[in-house]
mmCIF file of N, CA and C in Angstrom:
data_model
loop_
_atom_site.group_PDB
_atom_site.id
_atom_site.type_symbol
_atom_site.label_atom_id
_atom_site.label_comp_id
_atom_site.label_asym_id
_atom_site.label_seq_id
_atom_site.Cartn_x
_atom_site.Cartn_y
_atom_site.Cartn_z
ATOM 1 N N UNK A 11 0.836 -1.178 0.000
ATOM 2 C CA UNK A 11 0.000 0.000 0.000
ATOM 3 C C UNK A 11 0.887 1.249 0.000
ATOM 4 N N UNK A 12 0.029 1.927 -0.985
ATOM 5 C CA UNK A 12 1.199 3.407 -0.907
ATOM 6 C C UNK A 12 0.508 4.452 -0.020
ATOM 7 N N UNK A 13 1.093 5.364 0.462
ATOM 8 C CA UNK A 13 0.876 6.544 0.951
ATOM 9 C C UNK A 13 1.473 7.586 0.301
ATOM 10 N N UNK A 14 0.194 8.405 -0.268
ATOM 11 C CA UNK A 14 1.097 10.127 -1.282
ATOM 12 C C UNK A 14 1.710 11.022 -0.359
ATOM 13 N N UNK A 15 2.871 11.449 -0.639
ATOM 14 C CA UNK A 15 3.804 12.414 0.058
ATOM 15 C C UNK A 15 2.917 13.492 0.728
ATOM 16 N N UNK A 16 3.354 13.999 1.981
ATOM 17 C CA UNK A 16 2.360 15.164 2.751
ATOM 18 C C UNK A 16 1.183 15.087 3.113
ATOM 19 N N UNK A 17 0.393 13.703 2.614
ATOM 20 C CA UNK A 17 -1.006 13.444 2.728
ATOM 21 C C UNK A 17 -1.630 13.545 4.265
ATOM 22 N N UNK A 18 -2.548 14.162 4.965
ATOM 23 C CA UNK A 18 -2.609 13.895 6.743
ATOM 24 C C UNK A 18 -2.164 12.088 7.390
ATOM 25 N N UNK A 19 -2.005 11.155 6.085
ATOM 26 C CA UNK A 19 -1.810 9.752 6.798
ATOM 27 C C UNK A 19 -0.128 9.892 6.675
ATOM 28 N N UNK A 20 0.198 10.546 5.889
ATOM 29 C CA UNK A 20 2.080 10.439 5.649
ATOM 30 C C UNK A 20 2.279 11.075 6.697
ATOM 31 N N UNK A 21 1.609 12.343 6.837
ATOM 32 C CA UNK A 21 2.077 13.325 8.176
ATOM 33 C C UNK A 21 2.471 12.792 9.008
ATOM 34 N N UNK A 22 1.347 11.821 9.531
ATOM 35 C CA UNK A 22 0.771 11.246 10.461
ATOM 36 C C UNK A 22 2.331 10.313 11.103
ATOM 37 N N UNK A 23 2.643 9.910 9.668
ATOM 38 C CA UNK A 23 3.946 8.661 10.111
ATOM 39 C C UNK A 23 5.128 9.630 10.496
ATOM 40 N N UNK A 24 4.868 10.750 9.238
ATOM 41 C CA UNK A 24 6.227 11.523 9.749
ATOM 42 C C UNK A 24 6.040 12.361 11.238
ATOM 43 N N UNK A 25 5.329 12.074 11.540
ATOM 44 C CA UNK A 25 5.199 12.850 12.837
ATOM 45 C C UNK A 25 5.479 11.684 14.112
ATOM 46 N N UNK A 26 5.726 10.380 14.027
ATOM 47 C CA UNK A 26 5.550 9.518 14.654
ATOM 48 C C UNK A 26 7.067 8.964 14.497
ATOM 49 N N UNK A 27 7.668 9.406 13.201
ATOM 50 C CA UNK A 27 8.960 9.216 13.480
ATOM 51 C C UNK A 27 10.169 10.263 13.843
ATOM 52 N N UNK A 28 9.227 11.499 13.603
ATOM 53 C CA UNK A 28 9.853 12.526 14.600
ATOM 54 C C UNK A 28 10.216 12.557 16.100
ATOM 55 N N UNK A 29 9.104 11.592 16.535
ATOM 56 C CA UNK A 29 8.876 11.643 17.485
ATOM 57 C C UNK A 29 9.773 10.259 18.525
ATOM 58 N N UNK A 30 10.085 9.737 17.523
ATOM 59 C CA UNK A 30 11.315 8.223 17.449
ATOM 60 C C UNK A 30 12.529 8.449 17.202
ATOM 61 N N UNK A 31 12.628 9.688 16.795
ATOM 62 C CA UNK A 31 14.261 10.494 16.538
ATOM 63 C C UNK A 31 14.754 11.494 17.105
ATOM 64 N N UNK A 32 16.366 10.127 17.797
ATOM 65 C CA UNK A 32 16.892 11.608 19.023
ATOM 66 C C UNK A 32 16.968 12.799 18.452
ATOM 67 N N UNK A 33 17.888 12.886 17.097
ATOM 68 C CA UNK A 33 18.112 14.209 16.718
ATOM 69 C C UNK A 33 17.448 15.111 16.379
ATOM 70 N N UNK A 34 15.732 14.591 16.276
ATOM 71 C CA UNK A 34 14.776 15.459 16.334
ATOM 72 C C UNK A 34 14.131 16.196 17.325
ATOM 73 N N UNK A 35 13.786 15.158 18.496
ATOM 74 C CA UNK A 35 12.849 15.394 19.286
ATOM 75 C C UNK A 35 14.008 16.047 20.626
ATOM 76 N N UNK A 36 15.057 15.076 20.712
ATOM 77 C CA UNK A 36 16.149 15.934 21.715
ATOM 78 C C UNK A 36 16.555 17.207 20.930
ATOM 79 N N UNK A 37 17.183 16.997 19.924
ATOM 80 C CA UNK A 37 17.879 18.125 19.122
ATOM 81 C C UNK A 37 16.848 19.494 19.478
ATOM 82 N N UNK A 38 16.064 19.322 19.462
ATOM 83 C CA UNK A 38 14.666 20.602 19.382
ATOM 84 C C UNK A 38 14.118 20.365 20.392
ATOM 85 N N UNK A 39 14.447 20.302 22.010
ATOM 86 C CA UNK A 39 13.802 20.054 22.685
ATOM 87 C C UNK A 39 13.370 21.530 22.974
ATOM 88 N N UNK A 40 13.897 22.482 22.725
ATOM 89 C CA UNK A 40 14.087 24.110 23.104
ATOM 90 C C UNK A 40 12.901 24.985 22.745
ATOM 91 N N UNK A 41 12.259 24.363 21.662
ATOM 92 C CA UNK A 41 11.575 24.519 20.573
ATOM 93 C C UNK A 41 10.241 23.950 20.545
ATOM 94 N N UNK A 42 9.409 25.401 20.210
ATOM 95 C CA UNK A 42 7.433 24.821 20.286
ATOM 96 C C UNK A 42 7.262 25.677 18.573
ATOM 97 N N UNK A 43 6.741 25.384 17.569
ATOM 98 C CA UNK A 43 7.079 25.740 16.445
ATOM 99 C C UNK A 43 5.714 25.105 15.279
ATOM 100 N N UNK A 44 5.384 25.500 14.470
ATOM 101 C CA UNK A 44 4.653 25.178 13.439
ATOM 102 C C UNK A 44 5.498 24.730 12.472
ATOM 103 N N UNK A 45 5.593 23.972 11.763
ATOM 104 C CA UNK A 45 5.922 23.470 9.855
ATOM 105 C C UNK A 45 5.480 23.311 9.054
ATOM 106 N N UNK A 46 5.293 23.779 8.170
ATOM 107 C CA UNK A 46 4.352 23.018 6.825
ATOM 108 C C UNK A 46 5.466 22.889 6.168
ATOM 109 N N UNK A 47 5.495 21.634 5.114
ATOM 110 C CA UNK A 47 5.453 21.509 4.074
ATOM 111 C C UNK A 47 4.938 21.529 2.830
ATOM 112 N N UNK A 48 5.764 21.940 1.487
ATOM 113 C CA UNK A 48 4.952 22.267 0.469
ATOM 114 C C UNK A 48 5.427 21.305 -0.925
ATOM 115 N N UNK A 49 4.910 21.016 -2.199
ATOM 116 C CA UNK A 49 5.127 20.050 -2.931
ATOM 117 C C UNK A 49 5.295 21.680 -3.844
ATOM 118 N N UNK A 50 6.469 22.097 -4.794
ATOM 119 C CA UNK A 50 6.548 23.107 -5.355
ATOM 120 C C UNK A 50 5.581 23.077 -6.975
ATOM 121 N N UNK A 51 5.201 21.479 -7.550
ATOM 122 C CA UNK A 51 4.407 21.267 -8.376
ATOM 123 C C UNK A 51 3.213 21.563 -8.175
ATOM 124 N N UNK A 52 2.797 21.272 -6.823
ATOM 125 C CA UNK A 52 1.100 21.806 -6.358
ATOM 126 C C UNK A 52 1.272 22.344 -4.764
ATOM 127 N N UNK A 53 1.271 23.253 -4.643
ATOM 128 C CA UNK A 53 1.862 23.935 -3.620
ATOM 129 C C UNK A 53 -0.032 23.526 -2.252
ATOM 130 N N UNK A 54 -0.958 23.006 -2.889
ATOM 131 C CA UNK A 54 -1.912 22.695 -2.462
ATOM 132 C C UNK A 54 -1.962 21.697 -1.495
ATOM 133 N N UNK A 55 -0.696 21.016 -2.325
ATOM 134 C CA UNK A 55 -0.210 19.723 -1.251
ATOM 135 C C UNK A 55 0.635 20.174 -0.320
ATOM 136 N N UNK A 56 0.594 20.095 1.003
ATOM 137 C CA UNK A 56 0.808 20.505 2.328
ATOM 138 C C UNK A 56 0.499 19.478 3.435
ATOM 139 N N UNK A 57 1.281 19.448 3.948
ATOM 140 C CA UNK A 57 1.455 18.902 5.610
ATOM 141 C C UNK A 57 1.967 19.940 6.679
ATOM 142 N N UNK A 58 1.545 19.870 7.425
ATOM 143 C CA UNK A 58 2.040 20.633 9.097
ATOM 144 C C UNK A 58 2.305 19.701 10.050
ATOM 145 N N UNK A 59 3.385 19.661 10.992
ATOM 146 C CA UNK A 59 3.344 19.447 12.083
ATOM 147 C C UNK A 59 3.567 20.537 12.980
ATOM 148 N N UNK A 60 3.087 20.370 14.396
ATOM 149 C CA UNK A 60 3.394 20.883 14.959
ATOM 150 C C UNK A 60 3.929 20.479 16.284
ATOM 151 N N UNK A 61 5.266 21.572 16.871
ATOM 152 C CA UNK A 61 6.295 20.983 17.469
ATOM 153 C C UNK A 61 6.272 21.701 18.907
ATOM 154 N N UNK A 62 6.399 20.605 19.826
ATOM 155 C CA UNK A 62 6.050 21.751 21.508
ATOM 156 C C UNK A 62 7.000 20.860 22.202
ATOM 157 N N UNK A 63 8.300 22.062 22.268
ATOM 158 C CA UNK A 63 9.482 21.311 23.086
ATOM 159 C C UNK A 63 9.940 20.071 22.638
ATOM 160 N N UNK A 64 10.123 19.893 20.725
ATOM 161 C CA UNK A 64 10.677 18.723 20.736
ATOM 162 C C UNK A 64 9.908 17.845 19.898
ATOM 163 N N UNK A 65 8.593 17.847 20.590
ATOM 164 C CA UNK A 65 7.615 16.651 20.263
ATOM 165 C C UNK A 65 6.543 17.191 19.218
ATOM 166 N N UNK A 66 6.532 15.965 18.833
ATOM 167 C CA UNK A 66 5.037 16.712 17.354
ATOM 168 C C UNK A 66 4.083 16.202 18.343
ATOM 169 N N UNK A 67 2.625 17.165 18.482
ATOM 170 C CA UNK A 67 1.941 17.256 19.197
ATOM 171 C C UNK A 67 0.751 16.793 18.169
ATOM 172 N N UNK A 68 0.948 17.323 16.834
ATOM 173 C CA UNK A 68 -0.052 17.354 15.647
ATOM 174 C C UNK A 68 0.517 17.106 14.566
ATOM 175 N N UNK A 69 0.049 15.996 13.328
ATOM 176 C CA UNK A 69 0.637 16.289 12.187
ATOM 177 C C UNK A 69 -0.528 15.697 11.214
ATOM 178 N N UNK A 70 -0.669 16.370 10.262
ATOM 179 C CA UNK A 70 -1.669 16.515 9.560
ATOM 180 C C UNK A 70 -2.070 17.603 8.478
ATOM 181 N N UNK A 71 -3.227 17.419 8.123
ATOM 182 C CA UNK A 71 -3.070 18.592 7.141
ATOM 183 C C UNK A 71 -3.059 19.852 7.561
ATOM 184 N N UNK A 72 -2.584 20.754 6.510
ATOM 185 C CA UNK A 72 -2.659 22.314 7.417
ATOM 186 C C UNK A 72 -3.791 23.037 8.174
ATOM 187 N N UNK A 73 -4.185 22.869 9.408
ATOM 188 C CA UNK A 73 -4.851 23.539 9.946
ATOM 189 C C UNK A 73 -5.098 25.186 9.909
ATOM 190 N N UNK A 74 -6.550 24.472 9.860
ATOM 191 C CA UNK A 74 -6.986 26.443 9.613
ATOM 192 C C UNK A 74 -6.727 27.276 11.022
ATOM 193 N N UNK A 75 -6.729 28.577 10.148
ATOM 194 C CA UNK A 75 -6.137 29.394 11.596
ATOM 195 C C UNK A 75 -4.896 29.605 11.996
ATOM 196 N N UNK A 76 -4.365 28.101 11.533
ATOM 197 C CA UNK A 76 -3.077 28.362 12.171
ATOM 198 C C UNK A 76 -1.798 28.270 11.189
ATOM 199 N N UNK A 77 -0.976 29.611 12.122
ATOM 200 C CA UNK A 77 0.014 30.494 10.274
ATOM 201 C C UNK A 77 1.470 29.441 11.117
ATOM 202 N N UNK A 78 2.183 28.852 10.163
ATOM 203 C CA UNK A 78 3.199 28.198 10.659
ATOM 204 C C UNK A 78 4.800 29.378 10.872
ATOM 205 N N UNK A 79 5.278 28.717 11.486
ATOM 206 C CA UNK A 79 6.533 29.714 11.640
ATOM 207 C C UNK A 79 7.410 29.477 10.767
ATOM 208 N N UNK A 80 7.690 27.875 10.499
ATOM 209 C CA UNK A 80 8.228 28.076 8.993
ATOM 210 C C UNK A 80 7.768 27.315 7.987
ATOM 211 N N UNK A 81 8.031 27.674 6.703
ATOM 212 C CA UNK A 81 7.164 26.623 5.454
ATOM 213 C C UNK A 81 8.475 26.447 4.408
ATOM 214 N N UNK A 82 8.434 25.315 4.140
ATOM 215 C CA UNK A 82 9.715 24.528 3.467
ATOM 216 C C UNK A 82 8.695 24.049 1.742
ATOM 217 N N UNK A 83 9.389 24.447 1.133
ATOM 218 C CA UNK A 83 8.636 24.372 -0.184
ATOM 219 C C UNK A 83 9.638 23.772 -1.069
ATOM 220 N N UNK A 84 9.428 22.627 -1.965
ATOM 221 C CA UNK A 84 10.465 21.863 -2.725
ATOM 222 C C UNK A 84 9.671 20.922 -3.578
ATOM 223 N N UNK A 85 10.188 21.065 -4.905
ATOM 224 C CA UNK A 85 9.676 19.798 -6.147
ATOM 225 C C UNK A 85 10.253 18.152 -5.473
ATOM 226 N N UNK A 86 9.110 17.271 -5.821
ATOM 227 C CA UNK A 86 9.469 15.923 -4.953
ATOM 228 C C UNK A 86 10.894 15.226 -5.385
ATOM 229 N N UNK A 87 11.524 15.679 -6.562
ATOM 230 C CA UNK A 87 13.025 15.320 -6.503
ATOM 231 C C UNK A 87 13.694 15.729 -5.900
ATOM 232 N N UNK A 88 13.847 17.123 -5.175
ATOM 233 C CA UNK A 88 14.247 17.615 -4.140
ATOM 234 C C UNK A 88 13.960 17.046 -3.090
ATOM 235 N N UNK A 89 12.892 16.901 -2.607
ATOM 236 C CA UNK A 89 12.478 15.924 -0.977
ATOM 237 C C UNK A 89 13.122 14.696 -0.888
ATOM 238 N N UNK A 90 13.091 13.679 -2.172
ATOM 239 C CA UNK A 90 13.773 12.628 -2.243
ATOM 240 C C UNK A 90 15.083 12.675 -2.008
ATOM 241 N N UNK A 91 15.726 13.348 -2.773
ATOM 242 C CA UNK A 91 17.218 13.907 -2.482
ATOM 243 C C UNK A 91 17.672 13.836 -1.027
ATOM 244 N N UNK A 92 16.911 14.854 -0.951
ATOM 245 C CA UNK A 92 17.011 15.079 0.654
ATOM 246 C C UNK A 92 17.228 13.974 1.767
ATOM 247 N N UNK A 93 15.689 12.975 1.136
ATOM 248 C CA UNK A 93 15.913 12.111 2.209
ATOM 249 C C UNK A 93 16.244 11.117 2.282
ATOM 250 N N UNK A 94 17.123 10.518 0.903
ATOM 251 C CA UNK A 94 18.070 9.865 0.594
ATOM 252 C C UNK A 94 19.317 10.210 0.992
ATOM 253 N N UNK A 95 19.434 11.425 1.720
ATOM 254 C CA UNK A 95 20.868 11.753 1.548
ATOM 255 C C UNK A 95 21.887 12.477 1.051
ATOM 256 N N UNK A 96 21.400 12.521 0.155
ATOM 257 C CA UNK A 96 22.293 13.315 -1.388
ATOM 258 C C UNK A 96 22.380 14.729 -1.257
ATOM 259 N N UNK A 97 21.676 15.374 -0.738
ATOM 260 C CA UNK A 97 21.692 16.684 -0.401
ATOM 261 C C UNK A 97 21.409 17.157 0.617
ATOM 262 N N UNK A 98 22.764 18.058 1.354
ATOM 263 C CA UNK A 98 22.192 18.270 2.414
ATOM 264 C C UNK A 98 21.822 19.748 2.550
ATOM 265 N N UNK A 99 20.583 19.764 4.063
ATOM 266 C CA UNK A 99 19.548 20.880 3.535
ATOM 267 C C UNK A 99 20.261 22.316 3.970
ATOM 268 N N UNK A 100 21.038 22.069 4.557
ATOM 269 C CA UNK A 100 22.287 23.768 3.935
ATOM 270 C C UNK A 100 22.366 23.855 2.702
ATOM 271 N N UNK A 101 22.969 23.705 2.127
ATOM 272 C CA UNK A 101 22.667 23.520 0.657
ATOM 273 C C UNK A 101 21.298 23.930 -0.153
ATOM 274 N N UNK A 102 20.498 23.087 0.374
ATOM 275 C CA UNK A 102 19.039 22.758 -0.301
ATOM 276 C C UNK A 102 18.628 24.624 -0.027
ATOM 277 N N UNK A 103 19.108 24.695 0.963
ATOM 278 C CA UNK A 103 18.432 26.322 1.075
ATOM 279 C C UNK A 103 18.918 27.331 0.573
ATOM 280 N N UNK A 104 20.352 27.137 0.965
ATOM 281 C CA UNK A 104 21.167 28.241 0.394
ATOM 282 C C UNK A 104 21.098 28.496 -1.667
ATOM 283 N N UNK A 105 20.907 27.142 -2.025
ATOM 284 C CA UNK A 105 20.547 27.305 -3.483
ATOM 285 C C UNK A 105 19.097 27.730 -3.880
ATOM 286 N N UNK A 106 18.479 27.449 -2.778
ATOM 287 C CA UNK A 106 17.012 28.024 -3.038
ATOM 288 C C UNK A 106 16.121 26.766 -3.839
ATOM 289 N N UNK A 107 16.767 25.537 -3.214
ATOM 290 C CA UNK A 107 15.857 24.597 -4.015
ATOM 291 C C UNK A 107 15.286 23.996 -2.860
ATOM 292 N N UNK A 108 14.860 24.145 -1.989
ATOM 293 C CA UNK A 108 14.149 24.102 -0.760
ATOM 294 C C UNK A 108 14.166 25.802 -0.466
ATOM 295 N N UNK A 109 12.709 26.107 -0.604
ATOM 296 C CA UNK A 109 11.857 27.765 -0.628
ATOM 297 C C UNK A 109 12.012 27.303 1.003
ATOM 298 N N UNK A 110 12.299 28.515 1.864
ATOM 299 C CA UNK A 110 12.403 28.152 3.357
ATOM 300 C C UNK A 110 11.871 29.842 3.748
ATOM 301 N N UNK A 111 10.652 29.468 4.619
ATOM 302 C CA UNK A 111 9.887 30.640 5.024
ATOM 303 C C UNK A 111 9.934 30.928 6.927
ATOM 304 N N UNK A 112 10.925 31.601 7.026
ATOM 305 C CA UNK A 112 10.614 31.888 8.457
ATOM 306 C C UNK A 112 12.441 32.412 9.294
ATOM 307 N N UNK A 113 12.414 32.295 10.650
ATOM 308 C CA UNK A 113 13.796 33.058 11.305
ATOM 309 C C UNK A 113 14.774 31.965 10.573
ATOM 310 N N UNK A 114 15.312 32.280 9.971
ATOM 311 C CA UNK A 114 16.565 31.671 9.172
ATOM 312 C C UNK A 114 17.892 31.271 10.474
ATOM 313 N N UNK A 115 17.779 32.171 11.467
ATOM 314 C CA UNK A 115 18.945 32.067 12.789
ATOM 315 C C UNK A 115 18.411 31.142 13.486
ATOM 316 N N UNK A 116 17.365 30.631 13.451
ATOM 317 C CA UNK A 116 16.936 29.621 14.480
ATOM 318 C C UNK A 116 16.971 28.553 13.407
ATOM 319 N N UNK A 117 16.858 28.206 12.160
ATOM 320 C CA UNK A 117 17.246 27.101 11.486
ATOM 321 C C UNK A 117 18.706 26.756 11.611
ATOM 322 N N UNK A 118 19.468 27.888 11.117
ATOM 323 C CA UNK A 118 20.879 27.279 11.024
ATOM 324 C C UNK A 118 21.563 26.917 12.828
ATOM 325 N N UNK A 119 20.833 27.560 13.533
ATOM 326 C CA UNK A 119 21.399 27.264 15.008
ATOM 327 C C UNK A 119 20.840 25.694 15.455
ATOM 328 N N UNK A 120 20.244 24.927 14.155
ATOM 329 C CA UNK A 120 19.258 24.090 14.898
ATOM 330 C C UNK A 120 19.851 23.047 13.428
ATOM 331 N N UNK A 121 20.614 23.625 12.710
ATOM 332 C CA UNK A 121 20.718 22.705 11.178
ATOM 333 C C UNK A 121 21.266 20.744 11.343
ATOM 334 N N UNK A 122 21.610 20.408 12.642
ATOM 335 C CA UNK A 122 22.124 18.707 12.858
ATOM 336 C C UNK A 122 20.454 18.291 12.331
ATOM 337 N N UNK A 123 19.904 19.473 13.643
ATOM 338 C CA UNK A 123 18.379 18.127 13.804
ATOM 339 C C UNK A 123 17.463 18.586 12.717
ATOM 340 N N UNK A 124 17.796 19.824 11.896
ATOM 341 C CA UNK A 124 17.024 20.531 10.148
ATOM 342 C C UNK A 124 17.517 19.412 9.079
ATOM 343 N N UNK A 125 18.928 18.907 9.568
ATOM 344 C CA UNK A 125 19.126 17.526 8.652
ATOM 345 C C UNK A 125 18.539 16.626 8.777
ATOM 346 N N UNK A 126 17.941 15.778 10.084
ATOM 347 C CA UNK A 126 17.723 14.629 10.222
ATOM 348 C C UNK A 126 16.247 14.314 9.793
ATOM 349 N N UNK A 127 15.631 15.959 10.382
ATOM 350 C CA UNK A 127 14.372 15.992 9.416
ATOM 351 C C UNK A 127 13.440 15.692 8.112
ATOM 352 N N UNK A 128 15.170 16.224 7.569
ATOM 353 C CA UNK A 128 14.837 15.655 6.132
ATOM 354 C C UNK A 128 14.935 14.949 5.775
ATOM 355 N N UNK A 129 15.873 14.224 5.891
ATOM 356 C CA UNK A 129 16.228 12.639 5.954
ATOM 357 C C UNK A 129 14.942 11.795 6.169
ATOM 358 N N UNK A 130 13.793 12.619 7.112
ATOM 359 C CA UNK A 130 13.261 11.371 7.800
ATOM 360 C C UNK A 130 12.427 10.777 6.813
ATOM 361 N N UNK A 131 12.326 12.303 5.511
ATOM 362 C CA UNK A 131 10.730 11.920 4.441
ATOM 363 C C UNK A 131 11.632 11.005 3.664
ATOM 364 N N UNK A 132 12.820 10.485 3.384
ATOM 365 C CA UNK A 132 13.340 9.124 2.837
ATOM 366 C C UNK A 132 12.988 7.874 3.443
ATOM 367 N N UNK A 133 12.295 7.969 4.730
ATOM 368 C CA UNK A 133 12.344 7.024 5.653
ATOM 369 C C UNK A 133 10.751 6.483 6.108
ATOM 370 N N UNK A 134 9.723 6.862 5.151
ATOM 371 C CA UNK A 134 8.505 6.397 5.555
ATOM 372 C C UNK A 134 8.334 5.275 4.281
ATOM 373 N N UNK A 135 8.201 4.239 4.666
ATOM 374 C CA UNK A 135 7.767 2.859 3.870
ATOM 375 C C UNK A 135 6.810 3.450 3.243
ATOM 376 N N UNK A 136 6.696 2.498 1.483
ATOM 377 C CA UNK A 136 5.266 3.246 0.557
ATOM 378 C C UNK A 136 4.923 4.644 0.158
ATOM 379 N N UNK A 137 6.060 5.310 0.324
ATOM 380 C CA UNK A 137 5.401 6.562 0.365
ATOM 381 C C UNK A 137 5.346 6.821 -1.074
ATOM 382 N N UNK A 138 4.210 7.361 -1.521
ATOM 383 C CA UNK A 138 3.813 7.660 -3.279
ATOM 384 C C UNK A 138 4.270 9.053 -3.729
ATOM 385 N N UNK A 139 4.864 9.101 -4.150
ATOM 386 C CA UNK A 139 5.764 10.793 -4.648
ATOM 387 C C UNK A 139 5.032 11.201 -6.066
ATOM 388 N N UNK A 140 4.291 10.658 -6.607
ATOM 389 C CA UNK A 140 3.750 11.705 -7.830
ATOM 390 C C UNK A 140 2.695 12.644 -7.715
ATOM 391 N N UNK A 141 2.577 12.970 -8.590
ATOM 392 C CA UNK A 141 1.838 14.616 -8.115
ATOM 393 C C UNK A 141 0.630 14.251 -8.807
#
């Protein structure tokens, strides 16, 4: 069974393995924060989690009402990249192939566990990447 990238059931996993990863959930323990993600082909496609001291509290589709602090926007060869490995997301930003919306000083002060993040969307079984 597949699951489409960002879908509230992908969230759902990526939020569950956020929540299974030291370098996430320790790395950011400091940290209460909104995320969305964006698919740069259909920017419609979106996921949020949201992060309180560490832990995803919520992950799912973007909730109304609520404006995230940062939004990460990238074509799904980029995400793959990412979470294969191949690119890391210093990079991904500084070239502007990951759109990154929000305090830029609290990403790069935070960039071990901004890596592992990305990494993690390589790491959900089934996941369906076409648009």
């Amino acid at each position: 069974m597949t699951t489409p990238v960002l879908s509230p059931e992908w969230m759902q996993t990526y939020g569950e393995l956020w929540n299974n990863t030291e370098a996430t959930r320790q790395g950011l323990k400091k940290l209460s924060m909104v995320i969305e993600y964006r698919l740069a082909e259909d920017e419609s496609r979106a996921g949020q989690i949201q992060v309180v001291l560490g832990e995803v509290v919520r992950a799912g589709a973007p909730a109304d009402g609520v404006k995230p602090e940062f939004v990460l926007t990238a074509n799904t060869d980029t995400w793959q990249r990412l979470g294969r490995g191949e690119l890391p997301a210093s990079k991904a930003m500084v070239t502007r192939k990951v759109k990154f919306r929000g305090p830029m000083a609290v990403a790069l002060a935070n960039l071990p566990s901004l890596e592992a993040a990305m990494k993690m969307m390589g790491q959900i079984d089934g996941t369906d990447w076409s648009v």
